[in-house]
Short mmCIF file of C-alpha atoms in Angstrom, two decimals:
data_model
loop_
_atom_site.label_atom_id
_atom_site.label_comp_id
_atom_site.label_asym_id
_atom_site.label_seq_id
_atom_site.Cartn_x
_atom_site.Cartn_y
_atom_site.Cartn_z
CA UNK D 40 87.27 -68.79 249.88
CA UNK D 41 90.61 -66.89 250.88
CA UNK D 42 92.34 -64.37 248.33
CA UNK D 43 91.58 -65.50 244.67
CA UNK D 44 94.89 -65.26 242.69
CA UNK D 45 95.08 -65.54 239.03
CA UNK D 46 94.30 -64.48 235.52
CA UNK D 47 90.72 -62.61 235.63
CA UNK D 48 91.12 -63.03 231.69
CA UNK D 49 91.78 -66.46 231.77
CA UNK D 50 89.20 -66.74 234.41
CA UNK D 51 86.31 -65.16 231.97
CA UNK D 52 87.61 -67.42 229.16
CA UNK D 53 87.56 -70.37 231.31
CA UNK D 54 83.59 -69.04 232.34
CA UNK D 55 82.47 -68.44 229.20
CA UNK D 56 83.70 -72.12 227.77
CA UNK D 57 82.12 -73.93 230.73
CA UNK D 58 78.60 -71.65 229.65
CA UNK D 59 78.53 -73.16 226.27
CA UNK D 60 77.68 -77.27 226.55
CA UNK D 61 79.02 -77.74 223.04
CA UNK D 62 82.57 -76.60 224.19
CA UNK D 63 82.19 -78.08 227.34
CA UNK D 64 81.39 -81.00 225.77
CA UNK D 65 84.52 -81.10 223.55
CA UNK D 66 86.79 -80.46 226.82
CA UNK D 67 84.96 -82.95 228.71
CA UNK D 68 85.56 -85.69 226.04
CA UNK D 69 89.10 -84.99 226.61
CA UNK D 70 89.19 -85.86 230.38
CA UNK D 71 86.78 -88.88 229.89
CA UNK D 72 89.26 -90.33 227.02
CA UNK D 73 92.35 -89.94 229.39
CA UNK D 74 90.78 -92.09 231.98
CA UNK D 75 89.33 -94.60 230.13
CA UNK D 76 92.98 -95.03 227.74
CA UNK D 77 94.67 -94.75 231.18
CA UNK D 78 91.97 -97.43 232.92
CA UNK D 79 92.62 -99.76 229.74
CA UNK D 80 96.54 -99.27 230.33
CA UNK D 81 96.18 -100.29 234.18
CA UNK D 82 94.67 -103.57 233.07
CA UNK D 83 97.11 -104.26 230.02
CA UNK D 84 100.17 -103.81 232.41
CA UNK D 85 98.28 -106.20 235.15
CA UNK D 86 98.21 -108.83 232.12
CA UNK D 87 101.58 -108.32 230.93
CA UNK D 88 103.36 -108.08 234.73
CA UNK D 89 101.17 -110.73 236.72
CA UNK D 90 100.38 -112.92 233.61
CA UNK D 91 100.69 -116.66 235.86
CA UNK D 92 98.27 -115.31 238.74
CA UNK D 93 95.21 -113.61 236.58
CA UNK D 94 92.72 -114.30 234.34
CA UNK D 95 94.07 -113.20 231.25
CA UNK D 96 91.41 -113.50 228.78
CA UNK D 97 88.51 -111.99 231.58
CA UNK D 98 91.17 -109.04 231.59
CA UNK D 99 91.46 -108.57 227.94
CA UNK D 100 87.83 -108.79 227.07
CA UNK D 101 87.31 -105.69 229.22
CA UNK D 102 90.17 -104.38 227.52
CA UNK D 103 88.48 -104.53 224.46
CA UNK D 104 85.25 -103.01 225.74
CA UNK D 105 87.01 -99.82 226.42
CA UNK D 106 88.58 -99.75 223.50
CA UNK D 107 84.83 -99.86 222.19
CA UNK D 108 84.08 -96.94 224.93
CA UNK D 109 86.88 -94.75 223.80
CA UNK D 110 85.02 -94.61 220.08
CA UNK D 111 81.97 -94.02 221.63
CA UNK D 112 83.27 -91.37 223.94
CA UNK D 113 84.31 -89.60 221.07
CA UNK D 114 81.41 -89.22 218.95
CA UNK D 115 79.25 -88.24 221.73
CA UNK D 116 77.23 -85.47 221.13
CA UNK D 117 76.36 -84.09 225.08
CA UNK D 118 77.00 -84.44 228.19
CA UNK D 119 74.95 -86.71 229.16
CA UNK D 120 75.27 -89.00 227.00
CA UNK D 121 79.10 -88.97 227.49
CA UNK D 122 78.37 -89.81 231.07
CA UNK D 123 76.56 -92.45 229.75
CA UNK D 124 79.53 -93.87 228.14
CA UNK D 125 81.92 -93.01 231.47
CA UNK D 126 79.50 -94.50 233.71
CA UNK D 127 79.25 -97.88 231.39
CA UNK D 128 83.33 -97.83 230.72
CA UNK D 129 83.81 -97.57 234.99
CA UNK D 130 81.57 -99.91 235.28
CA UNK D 131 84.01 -102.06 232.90
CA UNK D 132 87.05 -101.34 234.89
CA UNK D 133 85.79 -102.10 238.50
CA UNK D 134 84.35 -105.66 237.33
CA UNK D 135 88.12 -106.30 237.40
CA UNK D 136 89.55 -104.00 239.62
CA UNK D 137 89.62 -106.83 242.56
CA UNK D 138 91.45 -109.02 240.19
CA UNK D 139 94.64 -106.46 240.63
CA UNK D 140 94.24 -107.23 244.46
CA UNK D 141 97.16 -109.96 244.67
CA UNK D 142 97.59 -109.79 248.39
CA UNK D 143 95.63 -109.64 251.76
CA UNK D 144 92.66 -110.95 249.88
CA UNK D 145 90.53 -111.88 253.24
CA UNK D 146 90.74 -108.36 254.07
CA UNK D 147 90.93 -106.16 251.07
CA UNK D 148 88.13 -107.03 248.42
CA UNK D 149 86.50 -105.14 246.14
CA UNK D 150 83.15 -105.92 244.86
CA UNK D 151 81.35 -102.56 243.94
CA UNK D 152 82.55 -98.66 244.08
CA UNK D 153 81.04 -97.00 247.13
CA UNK D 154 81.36 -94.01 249.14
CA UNK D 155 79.73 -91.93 251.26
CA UNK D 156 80.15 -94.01 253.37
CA UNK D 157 82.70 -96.37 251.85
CA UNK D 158 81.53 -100.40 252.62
CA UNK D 159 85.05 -102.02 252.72
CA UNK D 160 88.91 -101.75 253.66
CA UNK D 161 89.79 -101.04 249.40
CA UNK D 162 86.85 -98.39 248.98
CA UNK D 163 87.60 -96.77 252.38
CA UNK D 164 91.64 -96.36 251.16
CA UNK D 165 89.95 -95.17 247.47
CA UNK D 166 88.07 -92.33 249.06
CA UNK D 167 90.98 -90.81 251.20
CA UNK D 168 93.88 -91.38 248.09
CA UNK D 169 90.83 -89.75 245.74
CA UNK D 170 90.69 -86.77 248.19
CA UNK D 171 94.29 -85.97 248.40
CA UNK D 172 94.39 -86.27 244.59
CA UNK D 173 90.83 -83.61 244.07
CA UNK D 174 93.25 -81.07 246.72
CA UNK D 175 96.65 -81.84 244.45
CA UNK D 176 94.67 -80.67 241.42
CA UNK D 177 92.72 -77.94 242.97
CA UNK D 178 96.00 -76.28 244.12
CA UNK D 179 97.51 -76.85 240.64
CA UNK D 180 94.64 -75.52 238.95
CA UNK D 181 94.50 -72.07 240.82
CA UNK D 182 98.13 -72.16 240.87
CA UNK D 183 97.70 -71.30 236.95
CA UNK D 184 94.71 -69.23 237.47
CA UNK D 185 92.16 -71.17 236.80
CA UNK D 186 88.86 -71.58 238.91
CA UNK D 187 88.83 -74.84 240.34
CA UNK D 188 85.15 -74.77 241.27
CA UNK D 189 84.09 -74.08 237.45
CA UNK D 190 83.95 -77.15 234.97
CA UNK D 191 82.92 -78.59 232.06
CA UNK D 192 81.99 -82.31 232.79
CA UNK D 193 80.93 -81.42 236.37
CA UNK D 194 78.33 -79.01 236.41
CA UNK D 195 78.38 -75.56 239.33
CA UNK D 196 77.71 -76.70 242.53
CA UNK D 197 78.19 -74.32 245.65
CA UNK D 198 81.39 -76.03 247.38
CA UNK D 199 82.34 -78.63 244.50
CA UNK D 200 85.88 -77.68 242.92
CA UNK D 201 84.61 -79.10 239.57
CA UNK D 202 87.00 -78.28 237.48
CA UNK D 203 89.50 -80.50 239.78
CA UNK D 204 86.61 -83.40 239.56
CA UNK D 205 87.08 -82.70 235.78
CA UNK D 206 90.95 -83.29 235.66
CA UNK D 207 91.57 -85.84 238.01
CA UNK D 208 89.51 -88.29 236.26
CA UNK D 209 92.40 -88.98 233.47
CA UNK D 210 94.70 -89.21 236.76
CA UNK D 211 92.26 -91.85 238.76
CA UNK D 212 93.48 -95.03 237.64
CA UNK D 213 97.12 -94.67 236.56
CA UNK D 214 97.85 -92.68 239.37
CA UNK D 215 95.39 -93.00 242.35
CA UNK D 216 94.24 -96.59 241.74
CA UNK D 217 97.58 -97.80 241.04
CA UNK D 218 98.72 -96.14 244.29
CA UNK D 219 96.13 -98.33 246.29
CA UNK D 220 96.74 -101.39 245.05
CA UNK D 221 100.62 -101.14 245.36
CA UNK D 222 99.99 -100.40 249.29
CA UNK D 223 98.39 -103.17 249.66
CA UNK D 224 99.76 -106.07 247.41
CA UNK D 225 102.76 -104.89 249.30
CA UNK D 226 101.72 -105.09 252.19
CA UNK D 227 102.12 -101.69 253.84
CA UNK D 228 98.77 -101.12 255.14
CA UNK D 229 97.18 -103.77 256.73
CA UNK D 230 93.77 -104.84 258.11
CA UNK D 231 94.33 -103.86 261.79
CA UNK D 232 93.66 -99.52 260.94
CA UNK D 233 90.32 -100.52 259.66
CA UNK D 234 87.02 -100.97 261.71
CA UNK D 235 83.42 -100.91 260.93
CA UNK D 236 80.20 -99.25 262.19
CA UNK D 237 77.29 -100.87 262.92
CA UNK D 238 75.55 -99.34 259.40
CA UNK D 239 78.59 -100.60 257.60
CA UNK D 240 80.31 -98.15 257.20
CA UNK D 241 84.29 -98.74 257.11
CA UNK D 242 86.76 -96.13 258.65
CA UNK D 243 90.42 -95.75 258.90
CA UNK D 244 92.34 -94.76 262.20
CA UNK D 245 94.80 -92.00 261.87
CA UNK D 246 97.93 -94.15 262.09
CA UNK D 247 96.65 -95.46 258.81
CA UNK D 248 96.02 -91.99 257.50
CA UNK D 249 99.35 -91.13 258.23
CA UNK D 250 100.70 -94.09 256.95
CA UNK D 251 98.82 -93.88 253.31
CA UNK D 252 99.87 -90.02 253.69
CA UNK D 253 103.53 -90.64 254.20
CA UNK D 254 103.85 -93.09 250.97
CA UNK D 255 101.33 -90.69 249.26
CA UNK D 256 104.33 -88.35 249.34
CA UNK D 257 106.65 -90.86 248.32
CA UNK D 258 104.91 -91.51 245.23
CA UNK D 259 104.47 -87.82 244.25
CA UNK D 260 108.24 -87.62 244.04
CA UNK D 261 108.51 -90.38 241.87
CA UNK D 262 110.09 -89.49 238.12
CA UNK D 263 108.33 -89.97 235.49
CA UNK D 264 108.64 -89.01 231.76
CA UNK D 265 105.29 -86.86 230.62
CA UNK D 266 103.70 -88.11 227.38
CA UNK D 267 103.01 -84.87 226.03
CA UNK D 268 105.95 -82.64 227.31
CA UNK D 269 108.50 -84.95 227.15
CA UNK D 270 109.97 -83.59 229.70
CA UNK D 271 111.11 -85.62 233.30
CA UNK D 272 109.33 -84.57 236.16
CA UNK D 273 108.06 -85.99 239.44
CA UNK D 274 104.22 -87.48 240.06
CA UNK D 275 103.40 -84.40 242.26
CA UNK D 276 104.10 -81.57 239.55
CA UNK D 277 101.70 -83.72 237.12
CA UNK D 278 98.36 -82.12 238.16
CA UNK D 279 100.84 -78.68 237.71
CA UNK D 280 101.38 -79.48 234.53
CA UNK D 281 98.09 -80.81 233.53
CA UNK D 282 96.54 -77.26 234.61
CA UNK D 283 99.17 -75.35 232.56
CA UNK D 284 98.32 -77.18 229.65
CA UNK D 285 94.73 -76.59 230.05
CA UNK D 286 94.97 -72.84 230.40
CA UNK D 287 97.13 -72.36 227.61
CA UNK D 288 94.27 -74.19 225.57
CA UNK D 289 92.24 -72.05 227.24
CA UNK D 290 93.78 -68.92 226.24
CA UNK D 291 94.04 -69.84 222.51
CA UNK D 292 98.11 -71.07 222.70
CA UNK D 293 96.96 -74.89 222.19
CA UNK D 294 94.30 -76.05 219.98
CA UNK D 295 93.51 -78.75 222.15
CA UNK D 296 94.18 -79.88 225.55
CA UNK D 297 96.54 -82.60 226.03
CA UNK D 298 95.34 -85.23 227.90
CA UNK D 299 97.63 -87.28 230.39
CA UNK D 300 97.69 -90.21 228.13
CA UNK D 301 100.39 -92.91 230.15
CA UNK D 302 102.19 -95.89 229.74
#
């Protein structure tokens, strides 16, 4: 790591939360509730804008499950068993997620999440979009003076900026996700920058890259109105102002952090 700027108070606060699991927990709720109300949102604005071309009722039973997961989410009582209820609730939301693929259908499926490496065109564009977001929020969170690499969901790991893991779940679906599908139900990324490996595995070229990178920027200077704030500001400064809020909580000014809640 280069020069560490910051708050070394905040920083210890920040430490000292992510060393007890019962306030961990409580932060960690807070993410997880964000991206499953956010997920559910995704899906109710597929219904209500492409209502003709989708299954509605397949769309709004899974609607309804997270609304289930959301109460169960927050009465957990660990960790791990609120990763239980994320991993069951993502689970949810990717059984449909190739429904909100309108376009290009013989190229860009999506049957299963996978990475590492990704198996298909959509999972391939989800990996790289995911990446740029995890960096966005990393640089917002030290920005603050927070330490990106310690969490409360995700757990230390040499190399892993957890915390960013942590906040950029509530920002996955309405922001990431969203982003994806939009490139290609319109059409601005097409089959031809994809090819794949002999083991599978899918990659992009990097005239795709800098395609998906070019409207990646686009979007971040998009307006939108924050739920919390109330206040007008563009895509990009949303990870800013995510961080913010979450080291004023952290520093006793909020008595709870205010989850990026859209719609």
């Amino acid at each position: 790591m280069g020069e560490v700027r910051g708050n070394v108070t905040l920083r210890k606060s920040q430490y000292r939360l992510s060393d007890s699991i019962v306030e961990s927990n409580k932060i960690a709720r807070s993410f997880i509730t964000g991206k499953i109300y956010n997920a559910r949102w995704v899906i109710e604005r597929a219904t209500r804008d492409y209502a003709a071309r989708l299954d509605i009722d397949k769309l709004k039973r899974v609607s309804k499950t997270l609304v289930k997961s959301l109460k169960l989410v927050g009465e957990s009582q660990d960790l791990e068993q609120l990763r239980g209820f994320e991993g069951e609730a993502a689970a949810q939301y990717f059984s449909v997620f190739d429904d909100l693929i309108l376009q290009q259908k013989e190229h860009f499926y999506f049957r299963s999440r996978n990475k590492r490496p990704p198996l298909d065109n959509v999972n391939a564009m989800l990996s790289f979009v995911y990446t740029l977001l995890a960096h966005d929020v990393a640089a917002a969170l030290e920005t603050v003076g927070l330490d990106p690499y310690v969490g409360f969901l995700h757990r230390d790991r040499p190399g892993r900026v957890s915390l960013a893991l942590d906040m950029m779940e509530e920002l996955r679906s309405v922001y990431a996700d969203r982003f994806v599908i939009s490139l290609i139900n319109k059409r601005e990324i097409n089959a031809d920058g994809f090819t794949q490996k002999e083991n599978g595995a899918v990659n992009m070229d990097d005239d795709t890259r800098k395609e998906i990178l070019k409207a990646w920027q686009s979007k971040k200077q998009e307006i939108i109105t924050h739920p919390f704030l109330q206040e007008k500001l563009e895509w990009g400064l949303v990870p800013y102002a995510q961080a913010m809020l979450l080291a004023r909580f952290i520093r006793g000014d909020l008595d709870a952090y205010p989850t990026f809640m859209w719609k």
